[in-house]
mmCIF file with all atom_site columns, C-alpha atoms and ligand atoms in Angstrom:
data_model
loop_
_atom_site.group_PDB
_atom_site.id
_atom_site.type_symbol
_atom_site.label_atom_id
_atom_site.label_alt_id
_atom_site.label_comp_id
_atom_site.label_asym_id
_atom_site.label_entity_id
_atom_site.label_seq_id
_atom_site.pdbx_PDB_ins_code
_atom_site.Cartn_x
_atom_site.Cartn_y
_atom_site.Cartn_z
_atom_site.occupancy
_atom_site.B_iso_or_equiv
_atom_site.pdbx_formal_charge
_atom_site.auth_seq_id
_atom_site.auth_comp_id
_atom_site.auth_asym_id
_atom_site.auth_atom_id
_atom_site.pdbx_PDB_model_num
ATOM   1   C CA  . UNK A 1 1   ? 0.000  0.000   0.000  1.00 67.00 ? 1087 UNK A CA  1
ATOM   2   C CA  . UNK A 1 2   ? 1.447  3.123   -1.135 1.00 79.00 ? 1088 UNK A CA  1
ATOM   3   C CA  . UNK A 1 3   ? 1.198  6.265   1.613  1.00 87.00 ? 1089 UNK A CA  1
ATOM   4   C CA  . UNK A 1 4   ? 3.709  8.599   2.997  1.00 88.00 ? 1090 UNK A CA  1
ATOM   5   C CA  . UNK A 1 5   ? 5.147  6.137   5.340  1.00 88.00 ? 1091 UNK A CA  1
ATOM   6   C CA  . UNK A 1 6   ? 5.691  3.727   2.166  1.00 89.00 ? 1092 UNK A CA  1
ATOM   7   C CA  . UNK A 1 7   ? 6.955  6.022   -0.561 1.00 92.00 ? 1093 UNK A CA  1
ATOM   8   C CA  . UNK A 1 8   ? 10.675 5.839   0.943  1.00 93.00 ? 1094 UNK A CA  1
ATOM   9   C CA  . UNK A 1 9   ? 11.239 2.692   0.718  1.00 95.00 ? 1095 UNK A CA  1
ATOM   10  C CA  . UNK A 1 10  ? 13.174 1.260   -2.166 1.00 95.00 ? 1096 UNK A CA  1
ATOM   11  C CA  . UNK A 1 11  ? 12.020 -2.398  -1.512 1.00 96.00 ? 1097 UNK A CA  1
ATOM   12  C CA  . UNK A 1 12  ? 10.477 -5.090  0.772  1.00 97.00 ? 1098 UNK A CA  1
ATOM   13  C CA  . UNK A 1 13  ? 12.927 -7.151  2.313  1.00 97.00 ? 1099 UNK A CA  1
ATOM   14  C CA  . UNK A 1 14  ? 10.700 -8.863  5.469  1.00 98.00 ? 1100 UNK A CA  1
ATOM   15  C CA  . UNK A 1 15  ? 6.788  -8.610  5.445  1.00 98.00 ? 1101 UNK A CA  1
ATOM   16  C CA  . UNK A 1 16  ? 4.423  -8.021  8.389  1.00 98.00 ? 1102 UNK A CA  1
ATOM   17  C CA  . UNK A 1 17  ? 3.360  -11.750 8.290  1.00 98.00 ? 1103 UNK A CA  1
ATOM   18  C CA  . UNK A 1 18  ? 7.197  -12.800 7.975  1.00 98.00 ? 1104 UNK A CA  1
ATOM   19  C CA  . UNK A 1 19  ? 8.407  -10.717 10.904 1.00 98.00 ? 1105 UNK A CA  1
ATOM   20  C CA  . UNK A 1 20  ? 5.508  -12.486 12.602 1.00 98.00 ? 1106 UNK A CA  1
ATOM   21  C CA  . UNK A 1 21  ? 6.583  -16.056 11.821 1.00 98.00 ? 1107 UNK A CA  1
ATOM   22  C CA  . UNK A 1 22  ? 10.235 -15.908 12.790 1.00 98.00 ? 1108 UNK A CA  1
ATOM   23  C CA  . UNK A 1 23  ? 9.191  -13.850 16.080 1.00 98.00 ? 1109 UNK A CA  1
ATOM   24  C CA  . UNK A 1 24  ? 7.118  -16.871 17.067 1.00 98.00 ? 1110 UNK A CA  1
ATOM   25  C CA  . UNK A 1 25  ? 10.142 -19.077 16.381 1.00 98.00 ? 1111 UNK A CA  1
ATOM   26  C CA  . UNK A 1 26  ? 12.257 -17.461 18.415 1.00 98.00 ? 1112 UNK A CA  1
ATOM   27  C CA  . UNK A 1 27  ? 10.003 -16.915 21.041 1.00 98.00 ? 1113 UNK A CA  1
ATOM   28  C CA  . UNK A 1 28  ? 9.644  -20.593 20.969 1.00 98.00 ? 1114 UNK A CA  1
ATOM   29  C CA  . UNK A 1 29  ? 12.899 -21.380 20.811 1.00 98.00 ? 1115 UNK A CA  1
ATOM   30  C CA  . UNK A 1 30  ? 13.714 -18.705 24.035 1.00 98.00 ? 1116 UNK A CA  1
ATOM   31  C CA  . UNK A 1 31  ? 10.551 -20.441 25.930 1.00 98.00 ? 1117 UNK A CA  1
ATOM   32  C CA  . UNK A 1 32  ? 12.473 -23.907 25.459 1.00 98.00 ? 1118 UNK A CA  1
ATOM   33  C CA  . UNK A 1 33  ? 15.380 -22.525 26.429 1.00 98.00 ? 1119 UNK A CA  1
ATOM   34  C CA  . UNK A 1 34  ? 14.567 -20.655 29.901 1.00 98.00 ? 1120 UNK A CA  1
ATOM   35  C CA  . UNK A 1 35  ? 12.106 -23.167 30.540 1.00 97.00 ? 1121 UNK A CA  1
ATOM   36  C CA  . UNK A 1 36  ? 11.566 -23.290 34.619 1.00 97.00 ? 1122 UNK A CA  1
ATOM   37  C CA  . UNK A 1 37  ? 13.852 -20.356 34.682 1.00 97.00 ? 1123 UNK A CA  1
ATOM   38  C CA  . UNK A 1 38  ? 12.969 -17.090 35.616 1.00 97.00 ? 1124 UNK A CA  1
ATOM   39  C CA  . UNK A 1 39  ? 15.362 -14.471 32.949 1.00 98.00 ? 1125 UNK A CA  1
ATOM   40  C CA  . UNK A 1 40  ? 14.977 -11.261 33.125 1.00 98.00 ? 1126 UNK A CA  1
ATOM   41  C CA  . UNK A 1 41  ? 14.655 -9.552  29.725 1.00 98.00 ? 1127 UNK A CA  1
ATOM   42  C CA  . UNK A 1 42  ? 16.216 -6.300  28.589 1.00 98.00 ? 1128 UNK A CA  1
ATOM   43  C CA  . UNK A 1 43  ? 15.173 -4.339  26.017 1.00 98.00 ? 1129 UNK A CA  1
ATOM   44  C CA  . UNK A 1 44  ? 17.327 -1.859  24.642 1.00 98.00 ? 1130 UNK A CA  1
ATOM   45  C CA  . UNK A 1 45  ? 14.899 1.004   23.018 1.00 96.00 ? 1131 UNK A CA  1
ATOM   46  C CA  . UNK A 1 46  ? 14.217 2.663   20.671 1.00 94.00 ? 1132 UNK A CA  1
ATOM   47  C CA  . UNK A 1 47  ? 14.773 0.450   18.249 1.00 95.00 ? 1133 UNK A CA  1
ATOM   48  C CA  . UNK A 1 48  ? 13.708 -2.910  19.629 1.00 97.00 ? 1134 UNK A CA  1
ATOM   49  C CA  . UNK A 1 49  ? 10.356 -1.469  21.458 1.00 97.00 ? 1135 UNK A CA  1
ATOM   50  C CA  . UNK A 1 50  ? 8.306  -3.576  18.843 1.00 98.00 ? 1136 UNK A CA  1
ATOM   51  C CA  . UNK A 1 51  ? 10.606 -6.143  18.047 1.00 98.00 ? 1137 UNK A CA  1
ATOM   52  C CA  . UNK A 1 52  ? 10.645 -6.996  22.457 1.00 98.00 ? 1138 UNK A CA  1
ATOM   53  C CA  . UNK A 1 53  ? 6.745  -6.418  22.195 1.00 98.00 ? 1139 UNK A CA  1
ATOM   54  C CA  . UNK A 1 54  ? 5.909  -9.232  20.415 1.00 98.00 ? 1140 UNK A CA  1
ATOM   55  C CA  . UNK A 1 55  ? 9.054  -11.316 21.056 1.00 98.00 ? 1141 UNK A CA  1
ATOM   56  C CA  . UNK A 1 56  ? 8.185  -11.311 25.039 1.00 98.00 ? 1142 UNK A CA  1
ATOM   57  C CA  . UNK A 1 57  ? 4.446  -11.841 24.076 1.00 98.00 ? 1143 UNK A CA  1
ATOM   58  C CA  . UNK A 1 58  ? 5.589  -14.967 21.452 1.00 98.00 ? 1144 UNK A CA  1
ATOM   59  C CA  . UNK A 1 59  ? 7.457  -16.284 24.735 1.00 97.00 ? 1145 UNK A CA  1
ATOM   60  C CA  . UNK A 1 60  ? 5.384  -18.244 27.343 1.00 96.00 ? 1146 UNK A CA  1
ATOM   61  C CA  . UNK A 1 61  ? 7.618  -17.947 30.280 1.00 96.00 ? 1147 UNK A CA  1
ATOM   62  C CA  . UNK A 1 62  ? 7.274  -16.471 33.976 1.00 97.00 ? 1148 UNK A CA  1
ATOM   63  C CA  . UNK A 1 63  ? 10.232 -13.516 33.142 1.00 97.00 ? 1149 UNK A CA  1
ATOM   64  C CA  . UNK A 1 64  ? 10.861 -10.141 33.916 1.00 98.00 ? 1150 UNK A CA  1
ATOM   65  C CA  . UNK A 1 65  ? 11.100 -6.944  32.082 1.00 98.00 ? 1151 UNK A CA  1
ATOM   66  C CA  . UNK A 1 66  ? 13.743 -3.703  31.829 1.00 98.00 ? 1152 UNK A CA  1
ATOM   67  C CA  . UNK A 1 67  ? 14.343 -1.588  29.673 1.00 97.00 ? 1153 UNK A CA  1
ATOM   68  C CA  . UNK A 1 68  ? 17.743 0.293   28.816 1.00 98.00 ? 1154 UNK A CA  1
ATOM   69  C CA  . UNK A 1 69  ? 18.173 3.570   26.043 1.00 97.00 ? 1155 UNK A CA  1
ATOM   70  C CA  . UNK A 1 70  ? 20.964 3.616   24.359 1.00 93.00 ? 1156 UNK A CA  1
ATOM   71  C CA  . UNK A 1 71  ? 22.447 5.432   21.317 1.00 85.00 ? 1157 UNK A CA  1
ATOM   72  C CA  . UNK A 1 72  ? 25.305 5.737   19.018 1.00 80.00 ? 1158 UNK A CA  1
ATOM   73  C CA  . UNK A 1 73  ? 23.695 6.527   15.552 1.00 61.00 ? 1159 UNK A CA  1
ATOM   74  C CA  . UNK A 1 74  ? 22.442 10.438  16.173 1.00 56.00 ? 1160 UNK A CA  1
ATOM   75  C CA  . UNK A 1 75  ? 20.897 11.318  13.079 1.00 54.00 ? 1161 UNK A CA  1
ATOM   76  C CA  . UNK A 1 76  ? 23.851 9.611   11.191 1.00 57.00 ? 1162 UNK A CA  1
ATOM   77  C CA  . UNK A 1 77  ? 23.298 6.001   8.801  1.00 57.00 ? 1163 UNK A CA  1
ATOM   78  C CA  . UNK A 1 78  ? 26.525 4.857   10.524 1.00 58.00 ? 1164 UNK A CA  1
ATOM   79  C CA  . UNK A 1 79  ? 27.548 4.226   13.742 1.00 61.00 ? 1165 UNK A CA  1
ATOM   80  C CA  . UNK A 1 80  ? 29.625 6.754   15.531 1.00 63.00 ? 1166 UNK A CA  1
ATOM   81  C CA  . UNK A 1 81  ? 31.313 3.785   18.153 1.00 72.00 ? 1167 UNK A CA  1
ATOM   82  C CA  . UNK A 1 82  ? 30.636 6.031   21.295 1.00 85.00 ? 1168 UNK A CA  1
ATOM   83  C CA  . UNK A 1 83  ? 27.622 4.540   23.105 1.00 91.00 ? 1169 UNK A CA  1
ATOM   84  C CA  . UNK A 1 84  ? 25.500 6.487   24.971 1.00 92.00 ? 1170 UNK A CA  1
ATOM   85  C CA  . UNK A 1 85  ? 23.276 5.230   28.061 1.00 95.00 ? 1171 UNK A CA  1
ATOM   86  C CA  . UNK A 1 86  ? 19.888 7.755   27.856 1.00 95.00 ? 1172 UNK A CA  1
ATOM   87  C CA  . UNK A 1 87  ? 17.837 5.460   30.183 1.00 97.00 ? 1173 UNK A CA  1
ATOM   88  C CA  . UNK A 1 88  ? 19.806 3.193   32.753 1.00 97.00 ? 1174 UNK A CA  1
ATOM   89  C CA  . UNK A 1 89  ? 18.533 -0.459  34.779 1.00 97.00 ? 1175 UNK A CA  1
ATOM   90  C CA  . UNK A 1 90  ? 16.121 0.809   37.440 1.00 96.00 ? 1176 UNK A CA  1
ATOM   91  C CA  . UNK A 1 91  ? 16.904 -3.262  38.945 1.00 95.00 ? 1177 UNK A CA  1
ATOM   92  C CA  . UNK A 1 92  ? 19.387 -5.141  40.582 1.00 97.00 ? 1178 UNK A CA  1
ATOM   93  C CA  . UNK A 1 93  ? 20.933 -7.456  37.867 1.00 98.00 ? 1179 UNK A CA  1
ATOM   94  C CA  . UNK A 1 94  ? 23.330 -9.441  40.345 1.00 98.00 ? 1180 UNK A CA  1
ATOM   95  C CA  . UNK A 1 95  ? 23.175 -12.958 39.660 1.00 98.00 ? 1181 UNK A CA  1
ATOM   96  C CA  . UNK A 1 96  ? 20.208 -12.857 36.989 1.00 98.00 ? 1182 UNK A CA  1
ATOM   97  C CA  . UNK A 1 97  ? 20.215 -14.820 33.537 1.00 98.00 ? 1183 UNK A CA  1
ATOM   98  C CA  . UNK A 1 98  ? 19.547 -11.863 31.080 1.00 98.00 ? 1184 UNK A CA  1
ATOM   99  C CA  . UNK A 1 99  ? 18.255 -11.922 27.525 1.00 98.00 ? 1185 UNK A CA  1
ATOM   100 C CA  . UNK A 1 100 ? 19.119 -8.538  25.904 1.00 98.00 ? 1186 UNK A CA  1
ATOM   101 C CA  . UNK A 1 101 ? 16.944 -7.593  23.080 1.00 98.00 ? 1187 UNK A CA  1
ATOM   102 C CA  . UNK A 1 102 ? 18.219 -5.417  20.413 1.00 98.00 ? 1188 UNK A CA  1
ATOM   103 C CA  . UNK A 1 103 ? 16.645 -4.549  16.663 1.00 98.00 ? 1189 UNK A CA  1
ATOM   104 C CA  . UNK A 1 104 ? 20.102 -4.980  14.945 1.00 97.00 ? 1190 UNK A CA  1
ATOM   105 C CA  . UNK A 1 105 ? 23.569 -5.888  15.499 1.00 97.00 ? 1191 UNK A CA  1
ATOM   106 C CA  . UNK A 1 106 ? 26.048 -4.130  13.134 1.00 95.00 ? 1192 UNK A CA  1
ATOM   107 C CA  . UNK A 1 107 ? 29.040 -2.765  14.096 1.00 94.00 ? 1193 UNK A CA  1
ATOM   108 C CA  . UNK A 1 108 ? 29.037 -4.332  17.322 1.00 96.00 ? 1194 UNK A CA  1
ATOM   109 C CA  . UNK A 1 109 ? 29.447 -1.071  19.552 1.00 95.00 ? 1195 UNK A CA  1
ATOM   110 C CA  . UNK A 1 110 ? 26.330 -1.150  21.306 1.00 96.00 ? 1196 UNK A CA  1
ATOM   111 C CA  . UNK A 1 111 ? 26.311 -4.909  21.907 1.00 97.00 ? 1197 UNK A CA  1
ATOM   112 C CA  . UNK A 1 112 ? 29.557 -5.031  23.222 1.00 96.00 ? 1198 UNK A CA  1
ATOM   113 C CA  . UNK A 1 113 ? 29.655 -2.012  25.228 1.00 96.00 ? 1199 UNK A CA  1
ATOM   114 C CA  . UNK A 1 114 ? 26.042 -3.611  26.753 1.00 97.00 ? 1200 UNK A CA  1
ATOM   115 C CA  . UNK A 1 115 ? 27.973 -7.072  27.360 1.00 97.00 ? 1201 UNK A CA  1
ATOM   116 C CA  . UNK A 1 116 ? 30.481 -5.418  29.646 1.00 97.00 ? 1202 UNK A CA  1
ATOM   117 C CA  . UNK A 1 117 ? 27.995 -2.924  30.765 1.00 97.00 ? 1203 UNK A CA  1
ATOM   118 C CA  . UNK A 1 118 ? 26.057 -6.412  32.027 1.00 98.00 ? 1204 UNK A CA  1
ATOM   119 C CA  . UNK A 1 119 ? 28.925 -8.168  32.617 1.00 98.00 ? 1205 UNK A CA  1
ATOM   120 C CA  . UNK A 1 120 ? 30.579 -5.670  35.493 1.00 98.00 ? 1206 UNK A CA  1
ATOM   121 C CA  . UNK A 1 121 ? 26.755 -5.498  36.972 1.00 98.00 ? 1207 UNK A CA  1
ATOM   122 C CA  . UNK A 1 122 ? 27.069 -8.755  37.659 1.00 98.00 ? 1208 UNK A CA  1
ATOM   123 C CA  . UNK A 1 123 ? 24.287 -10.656 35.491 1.00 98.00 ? 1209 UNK A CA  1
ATOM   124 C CA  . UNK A 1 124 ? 24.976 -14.443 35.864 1.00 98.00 ? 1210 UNK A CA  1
ATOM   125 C CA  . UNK A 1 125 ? 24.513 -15.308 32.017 1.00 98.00 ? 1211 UNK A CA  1
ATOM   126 C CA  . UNK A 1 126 ? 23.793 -12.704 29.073 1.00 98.00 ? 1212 UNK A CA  1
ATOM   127 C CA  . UNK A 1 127 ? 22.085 -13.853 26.372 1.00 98.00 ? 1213 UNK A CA  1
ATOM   128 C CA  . UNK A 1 128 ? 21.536 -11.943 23.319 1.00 98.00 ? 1214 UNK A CA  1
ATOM   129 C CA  . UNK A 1 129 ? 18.423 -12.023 20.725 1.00 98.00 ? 1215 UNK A CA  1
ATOM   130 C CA  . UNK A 1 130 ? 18.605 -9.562  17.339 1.00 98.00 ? 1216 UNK A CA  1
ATOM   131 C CA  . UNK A 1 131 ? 16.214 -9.502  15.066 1.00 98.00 ? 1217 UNK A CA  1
ATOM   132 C CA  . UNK A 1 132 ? 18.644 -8.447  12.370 1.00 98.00 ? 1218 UNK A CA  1
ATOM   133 C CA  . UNK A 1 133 ? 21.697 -9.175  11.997 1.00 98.00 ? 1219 UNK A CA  1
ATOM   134 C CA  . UNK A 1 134 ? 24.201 -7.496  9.571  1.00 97.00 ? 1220 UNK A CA  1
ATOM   135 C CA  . UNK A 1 135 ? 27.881 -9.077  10.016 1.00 96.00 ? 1221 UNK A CA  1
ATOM   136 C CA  . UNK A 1 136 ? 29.254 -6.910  7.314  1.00 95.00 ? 1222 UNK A CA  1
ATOM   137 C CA  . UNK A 1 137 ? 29.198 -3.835  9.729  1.00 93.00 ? 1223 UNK A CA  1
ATOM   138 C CA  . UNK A 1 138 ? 30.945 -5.373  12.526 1.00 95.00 ? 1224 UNK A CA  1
ATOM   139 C CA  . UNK A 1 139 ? 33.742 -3.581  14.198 1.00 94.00 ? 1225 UNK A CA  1
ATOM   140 C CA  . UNK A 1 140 ? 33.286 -5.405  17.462 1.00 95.00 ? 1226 UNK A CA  1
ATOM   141 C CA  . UNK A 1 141 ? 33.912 -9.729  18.434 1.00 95.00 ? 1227 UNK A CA  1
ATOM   142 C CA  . UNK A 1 142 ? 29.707 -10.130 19.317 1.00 97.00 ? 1228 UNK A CA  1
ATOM   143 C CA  . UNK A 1 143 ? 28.045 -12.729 18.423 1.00 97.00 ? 1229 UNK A CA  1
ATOM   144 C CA  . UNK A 1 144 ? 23.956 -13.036 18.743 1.00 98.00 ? 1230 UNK A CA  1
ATOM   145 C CA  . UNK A 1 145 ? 22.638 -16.046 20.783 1.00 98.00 ? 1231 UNK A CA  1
ATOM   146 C CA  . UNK A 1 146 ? 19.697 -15.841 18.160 1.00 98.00 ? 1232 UNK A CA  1
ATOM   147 C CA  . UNK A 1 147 ? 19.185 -13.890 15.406 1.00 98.00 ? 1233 UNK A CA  1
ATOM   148 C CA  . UNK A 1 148 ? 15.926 -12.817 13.619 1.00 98.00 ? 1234 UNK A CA  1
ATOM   149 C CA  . UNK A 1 149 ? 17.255 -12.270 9.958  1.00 98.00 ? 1235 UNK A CA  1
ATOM   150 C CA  . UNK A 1 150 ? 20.461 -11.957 8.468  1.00 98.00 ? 1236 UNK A CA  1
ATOM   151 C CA  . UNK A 1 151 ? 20.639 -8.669  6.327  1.00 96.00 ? 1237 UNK A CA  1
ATOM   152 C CA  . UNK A 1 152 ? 22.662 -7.278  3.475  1.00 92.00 ? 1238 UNK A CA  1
ATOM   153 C CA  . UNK A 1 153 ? 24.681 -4.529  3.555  1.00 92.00 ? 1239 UNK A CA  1
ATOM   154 C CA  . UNK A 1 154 ? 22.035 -1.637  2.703  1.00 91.00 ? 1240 UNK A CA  1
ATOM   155 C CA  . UNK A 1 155 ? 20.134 1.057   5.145  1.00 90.00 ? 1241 UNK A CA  1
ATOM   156 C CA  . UNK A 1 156 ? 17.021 -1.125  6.829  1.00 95.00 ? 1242 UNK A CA  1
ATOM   157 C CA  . UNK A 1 157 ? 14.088 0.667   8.487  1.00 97.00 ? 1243 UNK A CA  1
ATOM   158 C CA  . UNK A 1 158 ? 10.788 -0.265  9.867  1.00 98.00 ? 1244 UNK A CA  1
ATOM   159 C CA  . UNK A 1 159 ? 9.635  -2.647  12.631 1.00 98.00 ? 1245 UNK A CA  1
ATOM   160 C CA  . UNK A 1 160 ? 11.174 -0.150  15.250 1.00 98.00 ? 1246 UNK A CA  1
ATOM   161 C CA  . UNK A 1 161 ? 14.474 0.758   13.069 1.00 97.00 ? 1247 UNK A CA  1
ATOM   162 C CA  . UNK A 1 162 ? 14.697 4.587   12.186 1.00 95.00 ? 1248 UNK A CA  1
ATOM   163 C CA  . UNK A 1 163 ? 16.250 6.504   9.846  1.00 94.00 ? 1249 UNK A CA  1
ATOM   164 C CA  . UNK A 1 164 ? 16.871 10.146  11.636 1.00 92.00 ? 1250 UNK A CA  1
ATOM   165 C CA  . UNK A 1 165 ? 14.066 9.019   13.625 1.00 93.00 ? 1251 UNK A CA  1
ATOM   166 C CA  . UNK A 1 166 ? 11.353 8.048   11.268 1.00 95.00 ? 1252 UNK A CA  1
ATOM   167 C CA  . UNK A 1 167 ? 10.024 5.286   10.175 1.00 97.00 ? 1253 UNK A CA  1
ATOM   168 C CA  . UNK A 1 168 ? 9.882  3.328   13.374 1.00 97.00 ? 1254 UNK A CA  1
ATOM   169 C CA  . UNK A 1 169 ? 6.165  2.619   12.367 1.00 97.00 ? 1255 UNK A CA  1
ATOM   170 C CA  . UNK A 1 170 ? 6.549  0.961   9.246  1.00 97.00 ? 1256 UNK A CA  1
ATOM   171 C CA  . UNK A 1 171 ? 4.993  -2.510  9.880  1.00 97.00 ? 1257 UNK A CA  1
ATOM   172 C CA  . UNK A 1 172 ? 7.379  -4.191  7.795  1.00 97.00 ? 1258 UNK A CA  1
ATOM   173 C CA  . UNK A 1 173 ? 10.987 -3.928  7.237  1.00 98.00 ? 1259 UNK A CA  1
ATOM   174 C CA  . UNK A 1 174 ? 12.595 -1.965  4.244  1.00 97.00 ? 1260 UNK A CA  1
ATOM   175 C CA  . UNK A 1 175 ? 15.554 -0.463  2.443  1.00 96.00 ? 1261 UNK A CA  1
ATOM   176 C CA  . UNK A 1 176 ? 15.161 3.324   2.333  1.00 93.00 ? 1262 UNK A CA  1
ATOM   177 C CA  . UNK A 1 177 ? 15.715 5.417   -0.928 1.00 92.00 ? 1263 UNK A CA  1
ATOM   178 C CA  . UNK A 1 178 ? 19.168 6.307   -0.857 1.00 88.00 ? 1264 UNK A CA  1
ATOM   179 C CA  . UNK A 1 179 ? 17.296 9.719   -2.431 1.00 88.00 ? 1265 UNK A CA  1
ATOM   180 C CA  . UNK A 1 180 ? 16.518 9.928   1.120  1.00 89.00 ? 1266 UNK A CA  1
ATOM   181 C CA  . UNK A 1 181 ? 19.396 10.450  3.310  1.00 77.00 ? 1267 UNK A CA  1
ATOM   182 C CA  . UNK A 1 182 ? 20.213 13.841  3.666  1.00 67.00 ? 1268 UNK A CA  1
ATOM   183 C CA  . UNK A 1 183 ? 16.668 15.560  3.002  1.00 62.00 ? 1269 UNK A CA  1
ATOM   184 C CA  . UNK A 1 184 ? 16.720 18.541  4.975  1.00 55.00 ? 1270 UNK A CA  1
ATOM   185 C CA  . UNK A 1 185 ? 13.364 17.589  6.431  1.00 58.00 ? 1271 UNK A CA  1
ATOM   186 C CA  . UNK A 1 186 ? 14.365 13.951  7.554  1.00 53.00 ? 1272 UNK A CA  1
ATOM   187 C CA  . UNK A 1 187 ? 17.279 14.745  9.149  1.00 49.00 ? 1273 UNK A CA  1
HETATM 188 C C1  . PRP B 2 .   ? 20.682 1.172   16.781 1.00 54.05 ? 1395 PRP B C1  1
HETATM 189 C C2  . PRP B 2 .   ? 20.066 -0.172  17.115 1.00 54.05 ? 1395 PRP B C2  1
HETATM 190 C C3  . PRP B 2 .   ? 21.112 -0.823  17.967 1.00 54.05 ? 1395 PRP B C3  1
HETATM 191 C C4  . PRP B 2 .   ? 22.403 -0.260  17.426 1.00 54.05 ? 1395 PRP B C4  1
HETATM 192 C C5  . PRP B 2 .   ? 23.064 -1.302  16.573 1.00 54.05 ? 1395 PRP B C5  1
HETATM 193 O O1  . PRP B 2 .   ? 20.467 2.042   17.832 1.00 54.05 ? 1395 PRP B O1  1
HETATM 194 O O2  . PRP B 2 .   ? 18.856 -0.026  17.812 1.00 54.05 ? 1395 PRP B O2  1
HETATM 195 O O3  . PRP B 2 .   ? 20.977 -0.472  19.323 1.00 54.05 ? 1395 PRP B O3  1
HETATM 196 O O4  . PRP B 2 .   ? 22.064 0.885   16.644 1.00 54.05 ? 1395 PRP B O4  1
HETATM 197 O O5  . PRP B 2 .   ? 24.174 -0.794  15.896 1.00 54.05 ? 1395 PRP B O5  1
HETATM 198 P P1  . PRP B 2 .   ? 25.679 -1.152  16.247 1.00 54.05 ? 1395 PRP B P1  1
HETATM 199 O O6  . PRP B 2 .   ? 25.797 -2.650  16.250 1.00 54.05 ? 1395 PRP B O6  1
HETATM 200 O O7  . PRP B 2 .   ? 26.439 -0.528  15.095 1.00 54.05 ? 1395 PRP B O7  1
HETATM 201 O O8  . PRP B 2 .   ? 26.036 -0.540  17.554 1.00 54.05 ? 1395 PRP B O8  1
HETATM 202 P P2  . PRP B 2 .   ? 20.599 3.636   17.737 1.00 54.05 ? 1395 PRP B P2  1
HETATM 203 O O9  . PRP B 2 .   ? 21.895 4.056   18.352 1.00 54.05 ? 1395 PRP B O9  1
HETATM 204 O O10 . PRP B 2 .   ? 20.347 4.081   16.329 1.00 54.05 ? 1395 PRP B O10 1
HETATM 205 O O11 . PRP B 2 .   ? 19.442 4.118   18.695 1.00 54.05 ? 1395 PRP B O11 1
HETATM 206 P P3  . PRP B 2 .   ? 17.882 3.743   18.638 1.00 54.05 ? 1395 PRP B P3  1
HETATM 207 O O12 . PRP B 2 .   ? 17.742 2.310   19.111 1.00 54.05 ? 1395 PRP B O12 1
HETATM 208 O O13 . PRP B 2 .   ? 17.253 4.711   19.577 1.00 54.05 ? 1395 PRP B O13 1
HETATM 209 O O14 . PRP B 2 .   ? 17.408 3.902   17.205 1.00 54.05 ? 1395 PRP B O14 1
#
């Protein structure tokens, strides 16, 4: 459907009802995992706000919920390596089994600056769950316990990924115009 959310995007590359079939396999695959446990999940916004929604909701488990806000990107399309902590753990973590929930992995910065972030806290295990994955951007050794969708190397918004902010809202998951970067009015 064509509207102003949809005219940026160059092309397709997950649908609404794909999104929603490998959710439900990982959240599956998590519910095996921690079954009788009691992790405590930690969604790291923006970008994975509806990417955790559904995940935690896909996930039949007694578990418990945090969020963190972090950022590196700014308005830029590549990641500046300093990571920024905008909304901190309002919990204890000693001693818990955590399952960090991020929208994409790509250079690594976040993840690994999160992993030692976790690590010094004192979190017991840290498990990580992307939905997107692109290994071409890494900078940093991480490694996602599971992973959503491998992408290419292109600019991916939608499904809680922005671009300068927009297009969080976009049900499915796109490339952007590269017409797009840089319009004074989406940056
Ligand atoms: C994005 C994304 C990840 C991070 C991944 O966050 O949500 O947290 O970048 O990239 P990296 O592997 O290169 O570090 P961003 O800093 O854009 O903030 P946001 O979640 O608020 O969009």
């Amino acid at each position: 459907m064509k509207n102003e959310l949809t005219n940026d995007i160059l092309r397709v590359l997950y649908t609404e009802d794909e999104i929603k079939a490998r959710v439900e396999e990982l959240g599956a695959a998590l519910a095996a995992r921690f079954a009788g446990q009691r992790p405590l999940f930690v969604g790291i916004l923006k970008g994975s706000l509806i990417f955790l929604a559904d995940l935690i909701r896909a996930c039949p488990l007694l578990c418990d919920l945090e969020m963190m806000a972090v950022s590196s990107y700014g308005n830029a399309t590549s990641s500046s390596g300093r990571v920024r902590i905008n909304h901190d753990l309002q919990q204890d973590v000693r001693g818990r089994d955590l399952v960090v929930v991020e929208d994409i992995l790509d250079s690594g910065n976040t993840l690994a600056f999160l992993r030692d972030y976790l690590t010094a806290k004192g979190a017991a295990s840290i498990t990580i769950v992307t939905l997107l994955d692109k290994p071409s951007g890494r900078q940093k050794a991480v490694t996602a316990d599971y992973v959503g969708f491998t992408v290419p190397d292109e600019f991916v918004v939608g499904y809680g990924l922005d671009y300068a902010q927009l297009y969080r809202n976009l049900p499915c998951i796109g490339v952007l115009k590269p017409e797009v970067y840089g319009k004074p009015d989406k940056t």
